[in-house]
Short mmCIF file of C-alpha atoms (C1' of nucleotides) in Angstrom, two decimals:
data_model
loop_
_atom_site.label_atom_id
_atom_site.label_comp_id
_atom_site.label_asym_id
_atom_site.label_seq_id
_atom_site.Cartn_x
_atom_site.Cartn_y
_atom_site.Cartn_z
CA MET A 1 94.58 92.12 117.34
CA LEU A 2 93.69 89.68 114.44
CA MET A 3 93.14 90.68 111.16
CA ASP A 4 90.62 89.41 108.47
CA PRO A 5 93.18 87.33 106.41
CA ASP A 6 91.87 88.05 103.11
CA PHE A 7 93.17 91.65 104.04
CA LEU A 8 96.70 90.73 104.86
CA PRO A 9 98.98 92.99 103.00
CA ARG A 10 100.08 90.24 100.65
CA ARG A 11 96.26 89.63 99.31
CA ARG A 12 95.65 93.18 98.81
CA LEU A 13 94.89 94.91 95.42
CA LEU A 14 97.02 97.76 96.57
CA THR A 15 100.03 95.71 97.34
CA ALA A 16 99.88 94.04 94.04
CA ILE A 17 99.88 97.05 92.40
CA LYS A 18 102.51 98.80 94.12
CA ASN A 19 104.79 95.62 93.78
CA ALA A 20 103.93 95.63 89.94
CA GLU A 21 104.47 99.21 89.64
CA HIS A 22 107.73 99.16 91.42
CA ALA A 23 109.23 96.41 89.52
CA THR A 24 108.48 98.08 86.34
CA GLN A 25 109.56 101.16 87.39
CA GLN A 26 113.16 99.71 88.16
CA VAL A 27 113.69 98.94 84.77
CA LYS A 28 111.99 102.07 83.29
CA ASP A 29 114.31 103.78 85.66
CA ALA A 30 117.35 101.93 84.39
CA ALA A 31 116.48 102.54 80.61
CA VAL A 32 115.84 106.26 81.22
CA ARG A 33 118.91 106.84 83.10
CA ALA A 34 120.98 105.06 80.59
CA ALA A 35 119.99 107.95 78.13
CA GLY A 36 121.22 110.52 80.74
CA LEU A 37 117.53 111.40 81.67
CA THR A 38 115.74 111.03 84.80
CA MET A 39 111.99 109.53 85.01
CA ALA A 40 110.75 113.14 85.75
CA GLN A 41 112.24 114.28 82.52
CA TYR A 42 111.13 111.37 80.72
CA ASN A 43 107.59 111.57 81.92
CA VAL A 44 107.40 115.32 81.07
CA MET A 45 108.93 114.67 77.65
CA ILE A 46 106.57 111.96 76.89
CA LEU A 47 103.72 114.32 77.74
CA LEU A 48 105.01 116.95 75.52
CA THR A 49 105.47 114.69 72.66
CA GLU A 50 101.59 113.83 73.11
CA THR A 51 100.43 117.23 73.37
CA PRO A 52 103.42 119.78 72.40
CA GLY A 53 103.16 123.43 73.53
CA ILE A 54 101.43 122.91 76.90
CA THR A 55 102.76 125.16 79.70
CA SER A 56 104.45 124.22 82.70
CA ALA A 57 101.46 125.01 85.10
CA GLU A 58 99.23 122.47 82.82
CA LEU A 59 102.37 119.79 82.76
CA ALA A 60 102.05 119.99 86.92
CA ARG A 61 98.35 119.30 86.70
CA ARG A 62 98.78 116.36 84.46
CA CYS A 63 101.25 114.91 86.62
CA PHE A 64 99.62 115.92 89.92
CA VAL A 65 102.65 117.87 91.28
CA SER A 66 102.78 121.66 92.35
CA PRO A 67 103.56 124.06 89.84
CA GLN A 68 106.91 124.96 91.76
CA SER A 69 108.09 121.21 91.38
CA MET A 70 107.22 121.32 87.67
CA ASN A 71 109.13 124.26 87.23
CA GLU A 72 112.25 122.97 88.66
CA THR A 73 112.00 119.72 86.29
CA VAL A 74 111.27 122.05 83.25
CA ALA A 75 113.97 124.32 83.90
CA LYS A 76 116.63 121.60 83.84
CA LEU A 77 115.30 120.44 80.71
CA GLU A 78 115.71 123.99 79.23
CA LYS A 79 118.80 124.47 80.67
CA ALA A 80 120.08 121.11 79.13
CA GLY A 81 118.35 122.33 75.84
CA LEU A 82 116.04 119.57 75.61
CA ILE A 83 112.98 121.41 75.53
CA GLU A 84 112.31 125.11 74.58
CA ARG A 85 109.98 127.28 75.90
CA THR A 86 108.47 130.12 73.97
CA PRO A 87 106.26 133.20 74.99
CA HIS A 88 102.59 132.43 73.99
CA PRO A 89 101.93 135.15 71.17
CA LEU A 90 98.78 136.69 73.04
CA HIS A 91 99.44 135.85 76.62
CA ARG A 92 103.30 136.80 76.72
CA HIS A 93 104.31 135.71 79.97
CA VAL A 94 102.91 132.29 79.66
CA ARG A 95 105.57 130.19 77.83
CA GLU A 96 104.92 127.46 75.50
CA THR A 97 106.84 124.26 75.73
CA VAL A 98 108.03 121.78 73.22
CA VAL A 99 110.81 119.21 72.85
CA THR A 100 113.95 120.02 70.85
CA PRO A 101 115.39 117.88 68.07
CA ALA A 102 118.02 117.34 70.70
CA GLY A 103 115.68 116.00 73.25
CA ARG A 104 113.61 113.87 70.77
CA ILE A 105 116.84 112.00 70.21
CA LEU A 106 117.48 111.32 74.08
CA LEU A 107 113.73 110.70 74.57
CA ASP A 108 113.72 108.07 71.55
CA GLU A 109 116.68 106.36 72.83
CA ALA A 110 115.18 106.23 76.30
CA ASP A 111 111.58 105.01 74.91
CA ASP A 112 113.22 102.54 73.04
CA ARG A 113 114.33 100.66 75.77
CA VAL A 114 111.16 101.41 77.82
CA LEU A 115 109.23 99.76 74.73
CA GLU A 116 111.24 96.78 74.92
CA LEU A 117 109.81 96.31 78.59
CA GLU A 118 106.14 97.06 77.17
CA ARG A 119 106.17 94.41 74.10
CA LEU A 120 107.67 91.77 76.90
CA LEU A 121 104.47 92.42 78.80
CA ARG A 122 102.37 91.93 75.76
CA ASP A 123 103.96 88.97 74.47
CA HIS A 124 103.07 87.26 77.61
CA ILE A 125 99.39 88.77 78.05
CA PRO A 126 96.54 87.44 75.76
CA ARG A 127 95.26 90.39 73.94
CA GLU A 128 91.96 90.19 75.38
CA GLN A 129 93.38 90.21 79.19
CA GLN A 130 95.36 93.34 78.28
CA GLU A 131 92.06 95.13 77.58
CA VAL A 132 90.82 93.96 80.99
CA LEU A 133 93.89 95.06 82.75
CA ARG A 134 93.40 98.15 81.48
CA ASP A 135 90.21 98.45 82.32
CA LEU A 136 90.62 97.48 85.95
CA LEU A 137 93.45 99.90 86.16
CA ALA A 138 91.29 102.63 84.85
CA THR A 139 88.74 101.91 87.11
CA ILE A 140 91.21 101.87 90.23
CA GLU A 141 92.59 105.03 88.95
CA ALA A 142 88.99 106.78 88.80
CA LEU A 143 88.21 105.58 92.43
CA ALA A 144 91.37 106.71 94.28
CA HIS A 145 91.06 110.14 92.61
CA GLY A 146 87.50 110.22 93.70
CA ARG A 147 88.96 109.84 97.10
CA GLU A 148 91.40 112.72 96.95
CA MET B 1 109.13 109.85 63.04
CA LEU B 2 105.59 108.17 63.32
CA MET B 3 105.13 105.68 66.35
CA ASP B 4 102.70 102.74 66.37
CA PRO B 5 99.34 104.29 67.59
CA ASP B 6 99.07 101.26 69.59
CA PHE B 7 102.08 101.92 71.56
CA LEU B 8 101.17 105.47 72.07
CA PRO B 9 101.93 106.27 75.77
CA ARG B 10 98.06 106.35 76.85
CA ARG B 11 97.88 102.83 75.16
CA ARG B 12 100.45 101.54 77.09
CA LEU B 13 100.11 98.68 79.99
CA LEU B 14 102.99 100.30 81.89
CA THR B 15 101.16 103.76 81.59
CA ALA B 16 98.01 102.30 83.16
CA ILE B 17 100.00 100.58 85.74
CA LYS B 18 101.90 103.88 86.83
CA ASN B 19 98.63 105.97 86.74
CA ALA B 20 96.93 103.30 88.95
CA GLU B 21 99.76 103.22 91.43
CA HIS B 22 100.16 106.91 91.58
CA ALA B 23 96.50 107.39 92.38
CA THR B 24 96.35 104.89 94.86
CA GLN B 25 99.71 106.08 96.29
CA GLN B 26 98.31 109.72 96.95
CA VAL B 27 95.49 108.11 98.92
CA LYS B 28 97.45 105.87 100.82
CA ASP B 29 100.05 108.82 101.49
CA ALA B 30 97.46 111.02 102.93
CA ALA B 31 96.16 108.21 105.23
CA VAL B 32 99.69 107.47 106.26
CA ARG B 33 100.61 111.20 106.92
CA ALA B 34 97.73 111.60 108.76
CA ALA B 35 99.02 109.10 111.27
CA GLY B 36 102.42 110.98 111.54
CA LEU B 37 104.21 108.37 109.31
CA THR B 38 105.94 108.53 106.10
CA MET B 39 105.03 105.73 103.31
CA ALA B 40 108.98 104.50 103.89
CA GLN B 41 108.18 103.81 107.63
CA TYR B 42 104.60 102.50 106.79
CA ASN B 43 105.79 100.01 104.45
CA VAL B 44 108.80 98.77 106.89
CA MET B 45 106.16 98.53 109.71
CA ILE B 46 103.77 96.23 107.43
CA LEU B 47 106.41 94.06 106.39
CA LEU B 48 107.60 93.66 110.16
CA THR B 49 104.04 92.85 111.21
CA GLU B 50 104.07 89.80 108.54
CA THR B 51 107.70 88.57 109.58
CA PRO B 52 108.92 90.13 113.14
CA GLY B 53 112.34 89.82 114.06
CA ILE B 54 113.64 90.37 110.61
CA THR B 55 117.03 92.37 110.14
CA SER B 56 117.35 95.67 108.31
CA ALA B 57 119.57 94.21 105.55
CA GLU B 58 116.76 91.75 105.00
CA LEU B 59 114.00 94.81 105.11
CA ALA B 60 116.42 96.36 102.46
CA ARG B 61 116.19 92.88 100.38
CA ARG B 62 112.61 93.05 100.23
CA CYS B 63 111.92 96.49 99.33
CA PHE B 64 114.27 96.30 96.94
CA VAL B 65 116.28 99.43 98.12
CA SER B 66 120.15 99.61 99.68
CA PRO B 67 120.76 98.40 103.06
CA GLN B 68 121.94 101.94 103.82
CA SER B 69 118.66 103.39 102.32
CA MET B 70 116.82 100.95 104.61
CA ASN B 71 118.96 101.73 107.70
CA GLU B 72 117.81 105.42 107.52
CA THR B 73 114.42 104.56 107.68
CA VAL B 74 114.93 102.05 110.34
CA ALA B 75 117.04 104.34 112.66
CA LYS B 76 114.42 106.98 112.33
CA LEU B 77 111.73 104.82 113.27
CA GLU B 78 113.69 103.44 116.27
CA LYS B 79 114.51 107.04 117.59
CA ALA B 80 110.60 107.65 117.29
CA GLY B 81 110.29 104.53 119.88
CA LEU B 82 108.11 103.09 117.00
CA ILE B 83 110.20 99.97 116.66
CA GLU B 84 112.51 97.75 118.55
CA ARG B 85 116.04 96.57 117.71
CA THR B 86 117.49 93.73 120.02
CA PRO B 87 120.94 92.13 119.43
CA HIS B 88 120.50 88.32 118.00
CA PRO B 89 121.33 85.90 120.87
CA LEU B 90 123.67 83.99 118.82
CA HIS B 91 124.96 86.87 116.61
CA ARG B 92 125.72 89.40 118.49
CA HIS B 93 125.80 92.59 116.03
CA VAL B 94 122.85 91.32 113.94
CA ARG B 95 119.62 93.33 115.29
CA GLU B 96 116.32 91.74 115.19
CA THR B 97 113.81 94.51 114.50
CA VAL B 98 109.95 94.41 115.93
CA VAL B 99 107.17 97.03 116.37
CA THR B 100 106.55 98.48 119.63
CA PRO B 101 102.97 98.61 121.05
CA ALA B 102 103.25 102.40 120.42
CA GLY B 103 104.25 101.52 116.73
CA ARG B 104 101.40 98.91 116.11
CA ILE B 105 98.96 101.96 117.33
CA LEU B 106 100.16 104.30 114.55
CA LEU B 107 100.25 101.83 112.34
CA ASP B 108 97.02 100.57 112.59
CA GLU B 109 95.61 104.01 112.79
CA ALA B 110 97.17 104.28 109.13
CA ASP B 111 96.27 101.15 107.65
CA ASP B 112 92.71 101.46 109.13
CA ARG B 113 92.51 104.11 106.34
CA VAL B 114 94.41 102.49 103.79
CA LEU B 115 92.09 99.46 104.15
CA GLU B 116 89.18 101.88 103.49
CA LEU B 117 90.58 102.34 99.78
CA GLU B 118 91.36 98.65 99.74
CA ARG B 119 87.62 97.98 100.54
CA LEU B 120 86.23 100.50 97.75
CA LEU B 121 88.26 98.83 95.30
CA ARG B 122 87.11 95.35 96.16
CA ASP B 123 83.45 96.71 96.69
CA HIS B 124 83.85 98.08 92.85
CA ILE B 125 85.43 94.94 91.32
CA PRO B 126 83.82 91.48 91.03
CA ARG B 127 85.84 88.79 92.98
CA GLU B 128 86.63 86.69 90.03
CA GLN B 129 88.08 90.08 88.25
CA GLN B 130 90.09 90.48 91.46
CA GLU B 131 91.78 87.21 90.89
CA VAL B 132 92.63 88.18 87.11
CA LEU B 133 94.30 91.44 88.42
CA ARG B 134 95.96 90.05 90.78
CA ASP B 135 97.30 87.10 88.53
CA LEU B 136 97.92 89.64 85.99
CA LEU B 137 99.95 91.87 88.10
CA ALA B 138 102.24 89.38 89.67
CA THR B 139 102.90 88.12 85.93
CA ILE B 140 103.97 91.50 85.25
CA GLU B 141 106.03 92.21 88.43
CA ALA B 142 108.08 88.61 87.64
CA LEU B 143 108.41 89.85 84.00
CA ALA B 144 109.95 93.04 85.03
CA HIS B 145 112.18 91.62 87.93
CA GLY B 146 113.43 89.34 85.15
CA ARG B 147 114.68 92.20 83.26
CA GLU B 148 116.61 93.79 86.19
"C1'" DA C 1 144.86 82.59 111.85
"C1'" DT C 2 143.16 84.71 108.41
"C1'" DG C 3 140.49 85.95 104.78
"C1'" DT C 4 135.66 86.20 103.22
"C1'" DG C 5 130.79 87.39 103.48
"C1'" DA C 6 127.13 89.64 105.79
"C1'" DT C 7 125.46 93.43 108.90
"C1'" DA C 8 125.33 97.80 110.44
"C1'" DT C 9 126.33 102.33 110.15
"C1'" DC C 10 128.77 107.03 109.14
"C1'" DA C 11 129.43 110.65 105.48
"C1'" DG C 12 128.21 113.01 101.64
"C1'" DG C 13 125.40 113.93 97.36
"C1'" DT C 14 121.21 113.93 94.06
"C1'" DT C 15 116.26 113.83 93.06
"C1'" DA C 16 111.79 115.02 93.33
"C1'" DC C 17 108.80 116.55 96.04
"C1'" DC C 18 106.89 120.13 99.30
"C1'" DT C 19 105.21 125.09 101.53
"C1'" DG C 20 105.55 130.00 101.60
"C1'" DA C 21 106.26 134.37 99.00
"C1'" DT C 22 106.51 137.33 94.95
"C1'" DA C 23 106.01 139.03 90.20
"C1'" DA C 24 103.46 139.93 86.34
"C1'" DA C 25 100.03 139.74 83.23
"C1'" DG C 26 95.03 138.87 81.44
"C1'" DA C 27 90.06 138.55 82.35
"C1'" DG C 28 85.80 140.54 84.55
"C1'" DC C 29 83.36 144.00 86.52
"C1'" DA C 30 82.18 148.40 89.36
"C1'" DT D 1 89.36 153.53 83.74
"C1'" DG D 2 90.66 151.46 87.45
"C1'" DC D 3 90.44 147.23 90.56
"C1'" DT D 4 90.40 142.89 91.82
"C1'" DC D 5 90.62 137.87 90.98
"C1'" DT D 6 92.61 134.33 89.07
"C1'" DT D 7 96.76 132.01 86.80
"C1'" DT D 8 101.46 131.77 85.52
"C1'" DA D 9 106.08 131.73 86.52
"C1'" DT D 10 109.70 131.57 89.73
"C1'" DC D 11 112.58 132.29 93.99
"C1'" DA D 12 114.15 130.45 98.59
"C1'" DG D 13 114.09 126.93 101.96
"C1'" DG D 14 113.23 122.42 103.37
"C1'" DT D 15 112.02 117.26 103.75
"C1'" DA D 16 112.24 112.39 102.61
"C1'" DA D 17 114.10 108.59 99.99
"C1'" DC D 18 117.20 106.89 97.67
"C1'" DC D 19 122.13 106.27 95.90
"C1'" DT D 20 127.76 105.49 96.31
"C1'" DG D 21 131.69 104.82 99.02
"C1'" DA D 22 134.16 104.04 103.03
"C1'" DT D 23 134.53 101.67 107.84
"C1'" DA D 24 133.84 98.77 111.84
"C1'" DT D 25 132.36 94.31 113.49
"C1'" DC D 26 132.00 89.56 113.84
"C1'" DA D 27 130.69 84.79 112.33
"C1'" DC D 28 132.77 81.17 109.55
"C1'" DA D 29 135.09 78.38 106.51
"C1'" DT D 30 139.45 77.23 104.54
#
DNA sequence: ATGTGATATCAGGTTACCTGATAAAGAGCA
DNA sequence: TGCTCTTTATCAGGTAACCTGATATCACAT
């Protein structure tokens, strides 16, 4: 059963995306782990830095994981004192989540190393190409989400 | 502690890559799971289709995982009858791995659905842009691998 | 013949997911 | 008021995919 050679795995956009992501993920993982965090924890804290005070349920939605899964990550971060969860003034069983100063220190340590990679990429890719890449990846993300 | 707004998470190439990969991965995962395979199994079988007869150790190297980890995946595929491992004629404790006809059927079933996504992407991205994207992602992969 | 290196594989452990089941509280409505 | 619907949070149990460490085996070069 012959396959169109233009659709062989090594010619696929999906393969190129997976490979690039996997390679960058490995570097990020080492950076994050060096600060004593896991990737899941790092991702949550990054989100909390951008939009402080969101709930665990909201974090789950933004990360496209189940609330239960996010709850696990958040519970571990809380026990480690890296985030704080305070009851919402109106809706008391809802808990607003923020990064603590201690968490911020670890996050910065991890993110500094991640940013080294980001800068490396930008130093090797012309600015206009960076825009093209961002656009293409956003298009792809949207197309994929439309398939779920 | 203020951050250069151009390096905020939502402006990062690394974020764009992660998001696109995650979205496509979800679709692929559903496709693969519908055929009764896991992503790890699918990836191994795809590699075996491109280069039949390679060893578990070689598969591990190409997937950037430990030999032990790959051994697990391969053992499960073998037990399910989806791959076959025959002793190398010269080096008898080395086992050459190939996809069985039964495995091929499941793989094709999974890959048909994955190719639907690949085609969707290509239908929405001009051909020249596809080349640009492949090049950029290959560059990024190489840069990241250089950092390990 | 002997040590080096590669392959294979067992054992044990972690992380990040998942589904299912509950509890608790606010929101909308009869 | 009381009742149902939805959302949030969380416990319990389970799985896939990784990891490190320890062994056994065998080819090969010194």
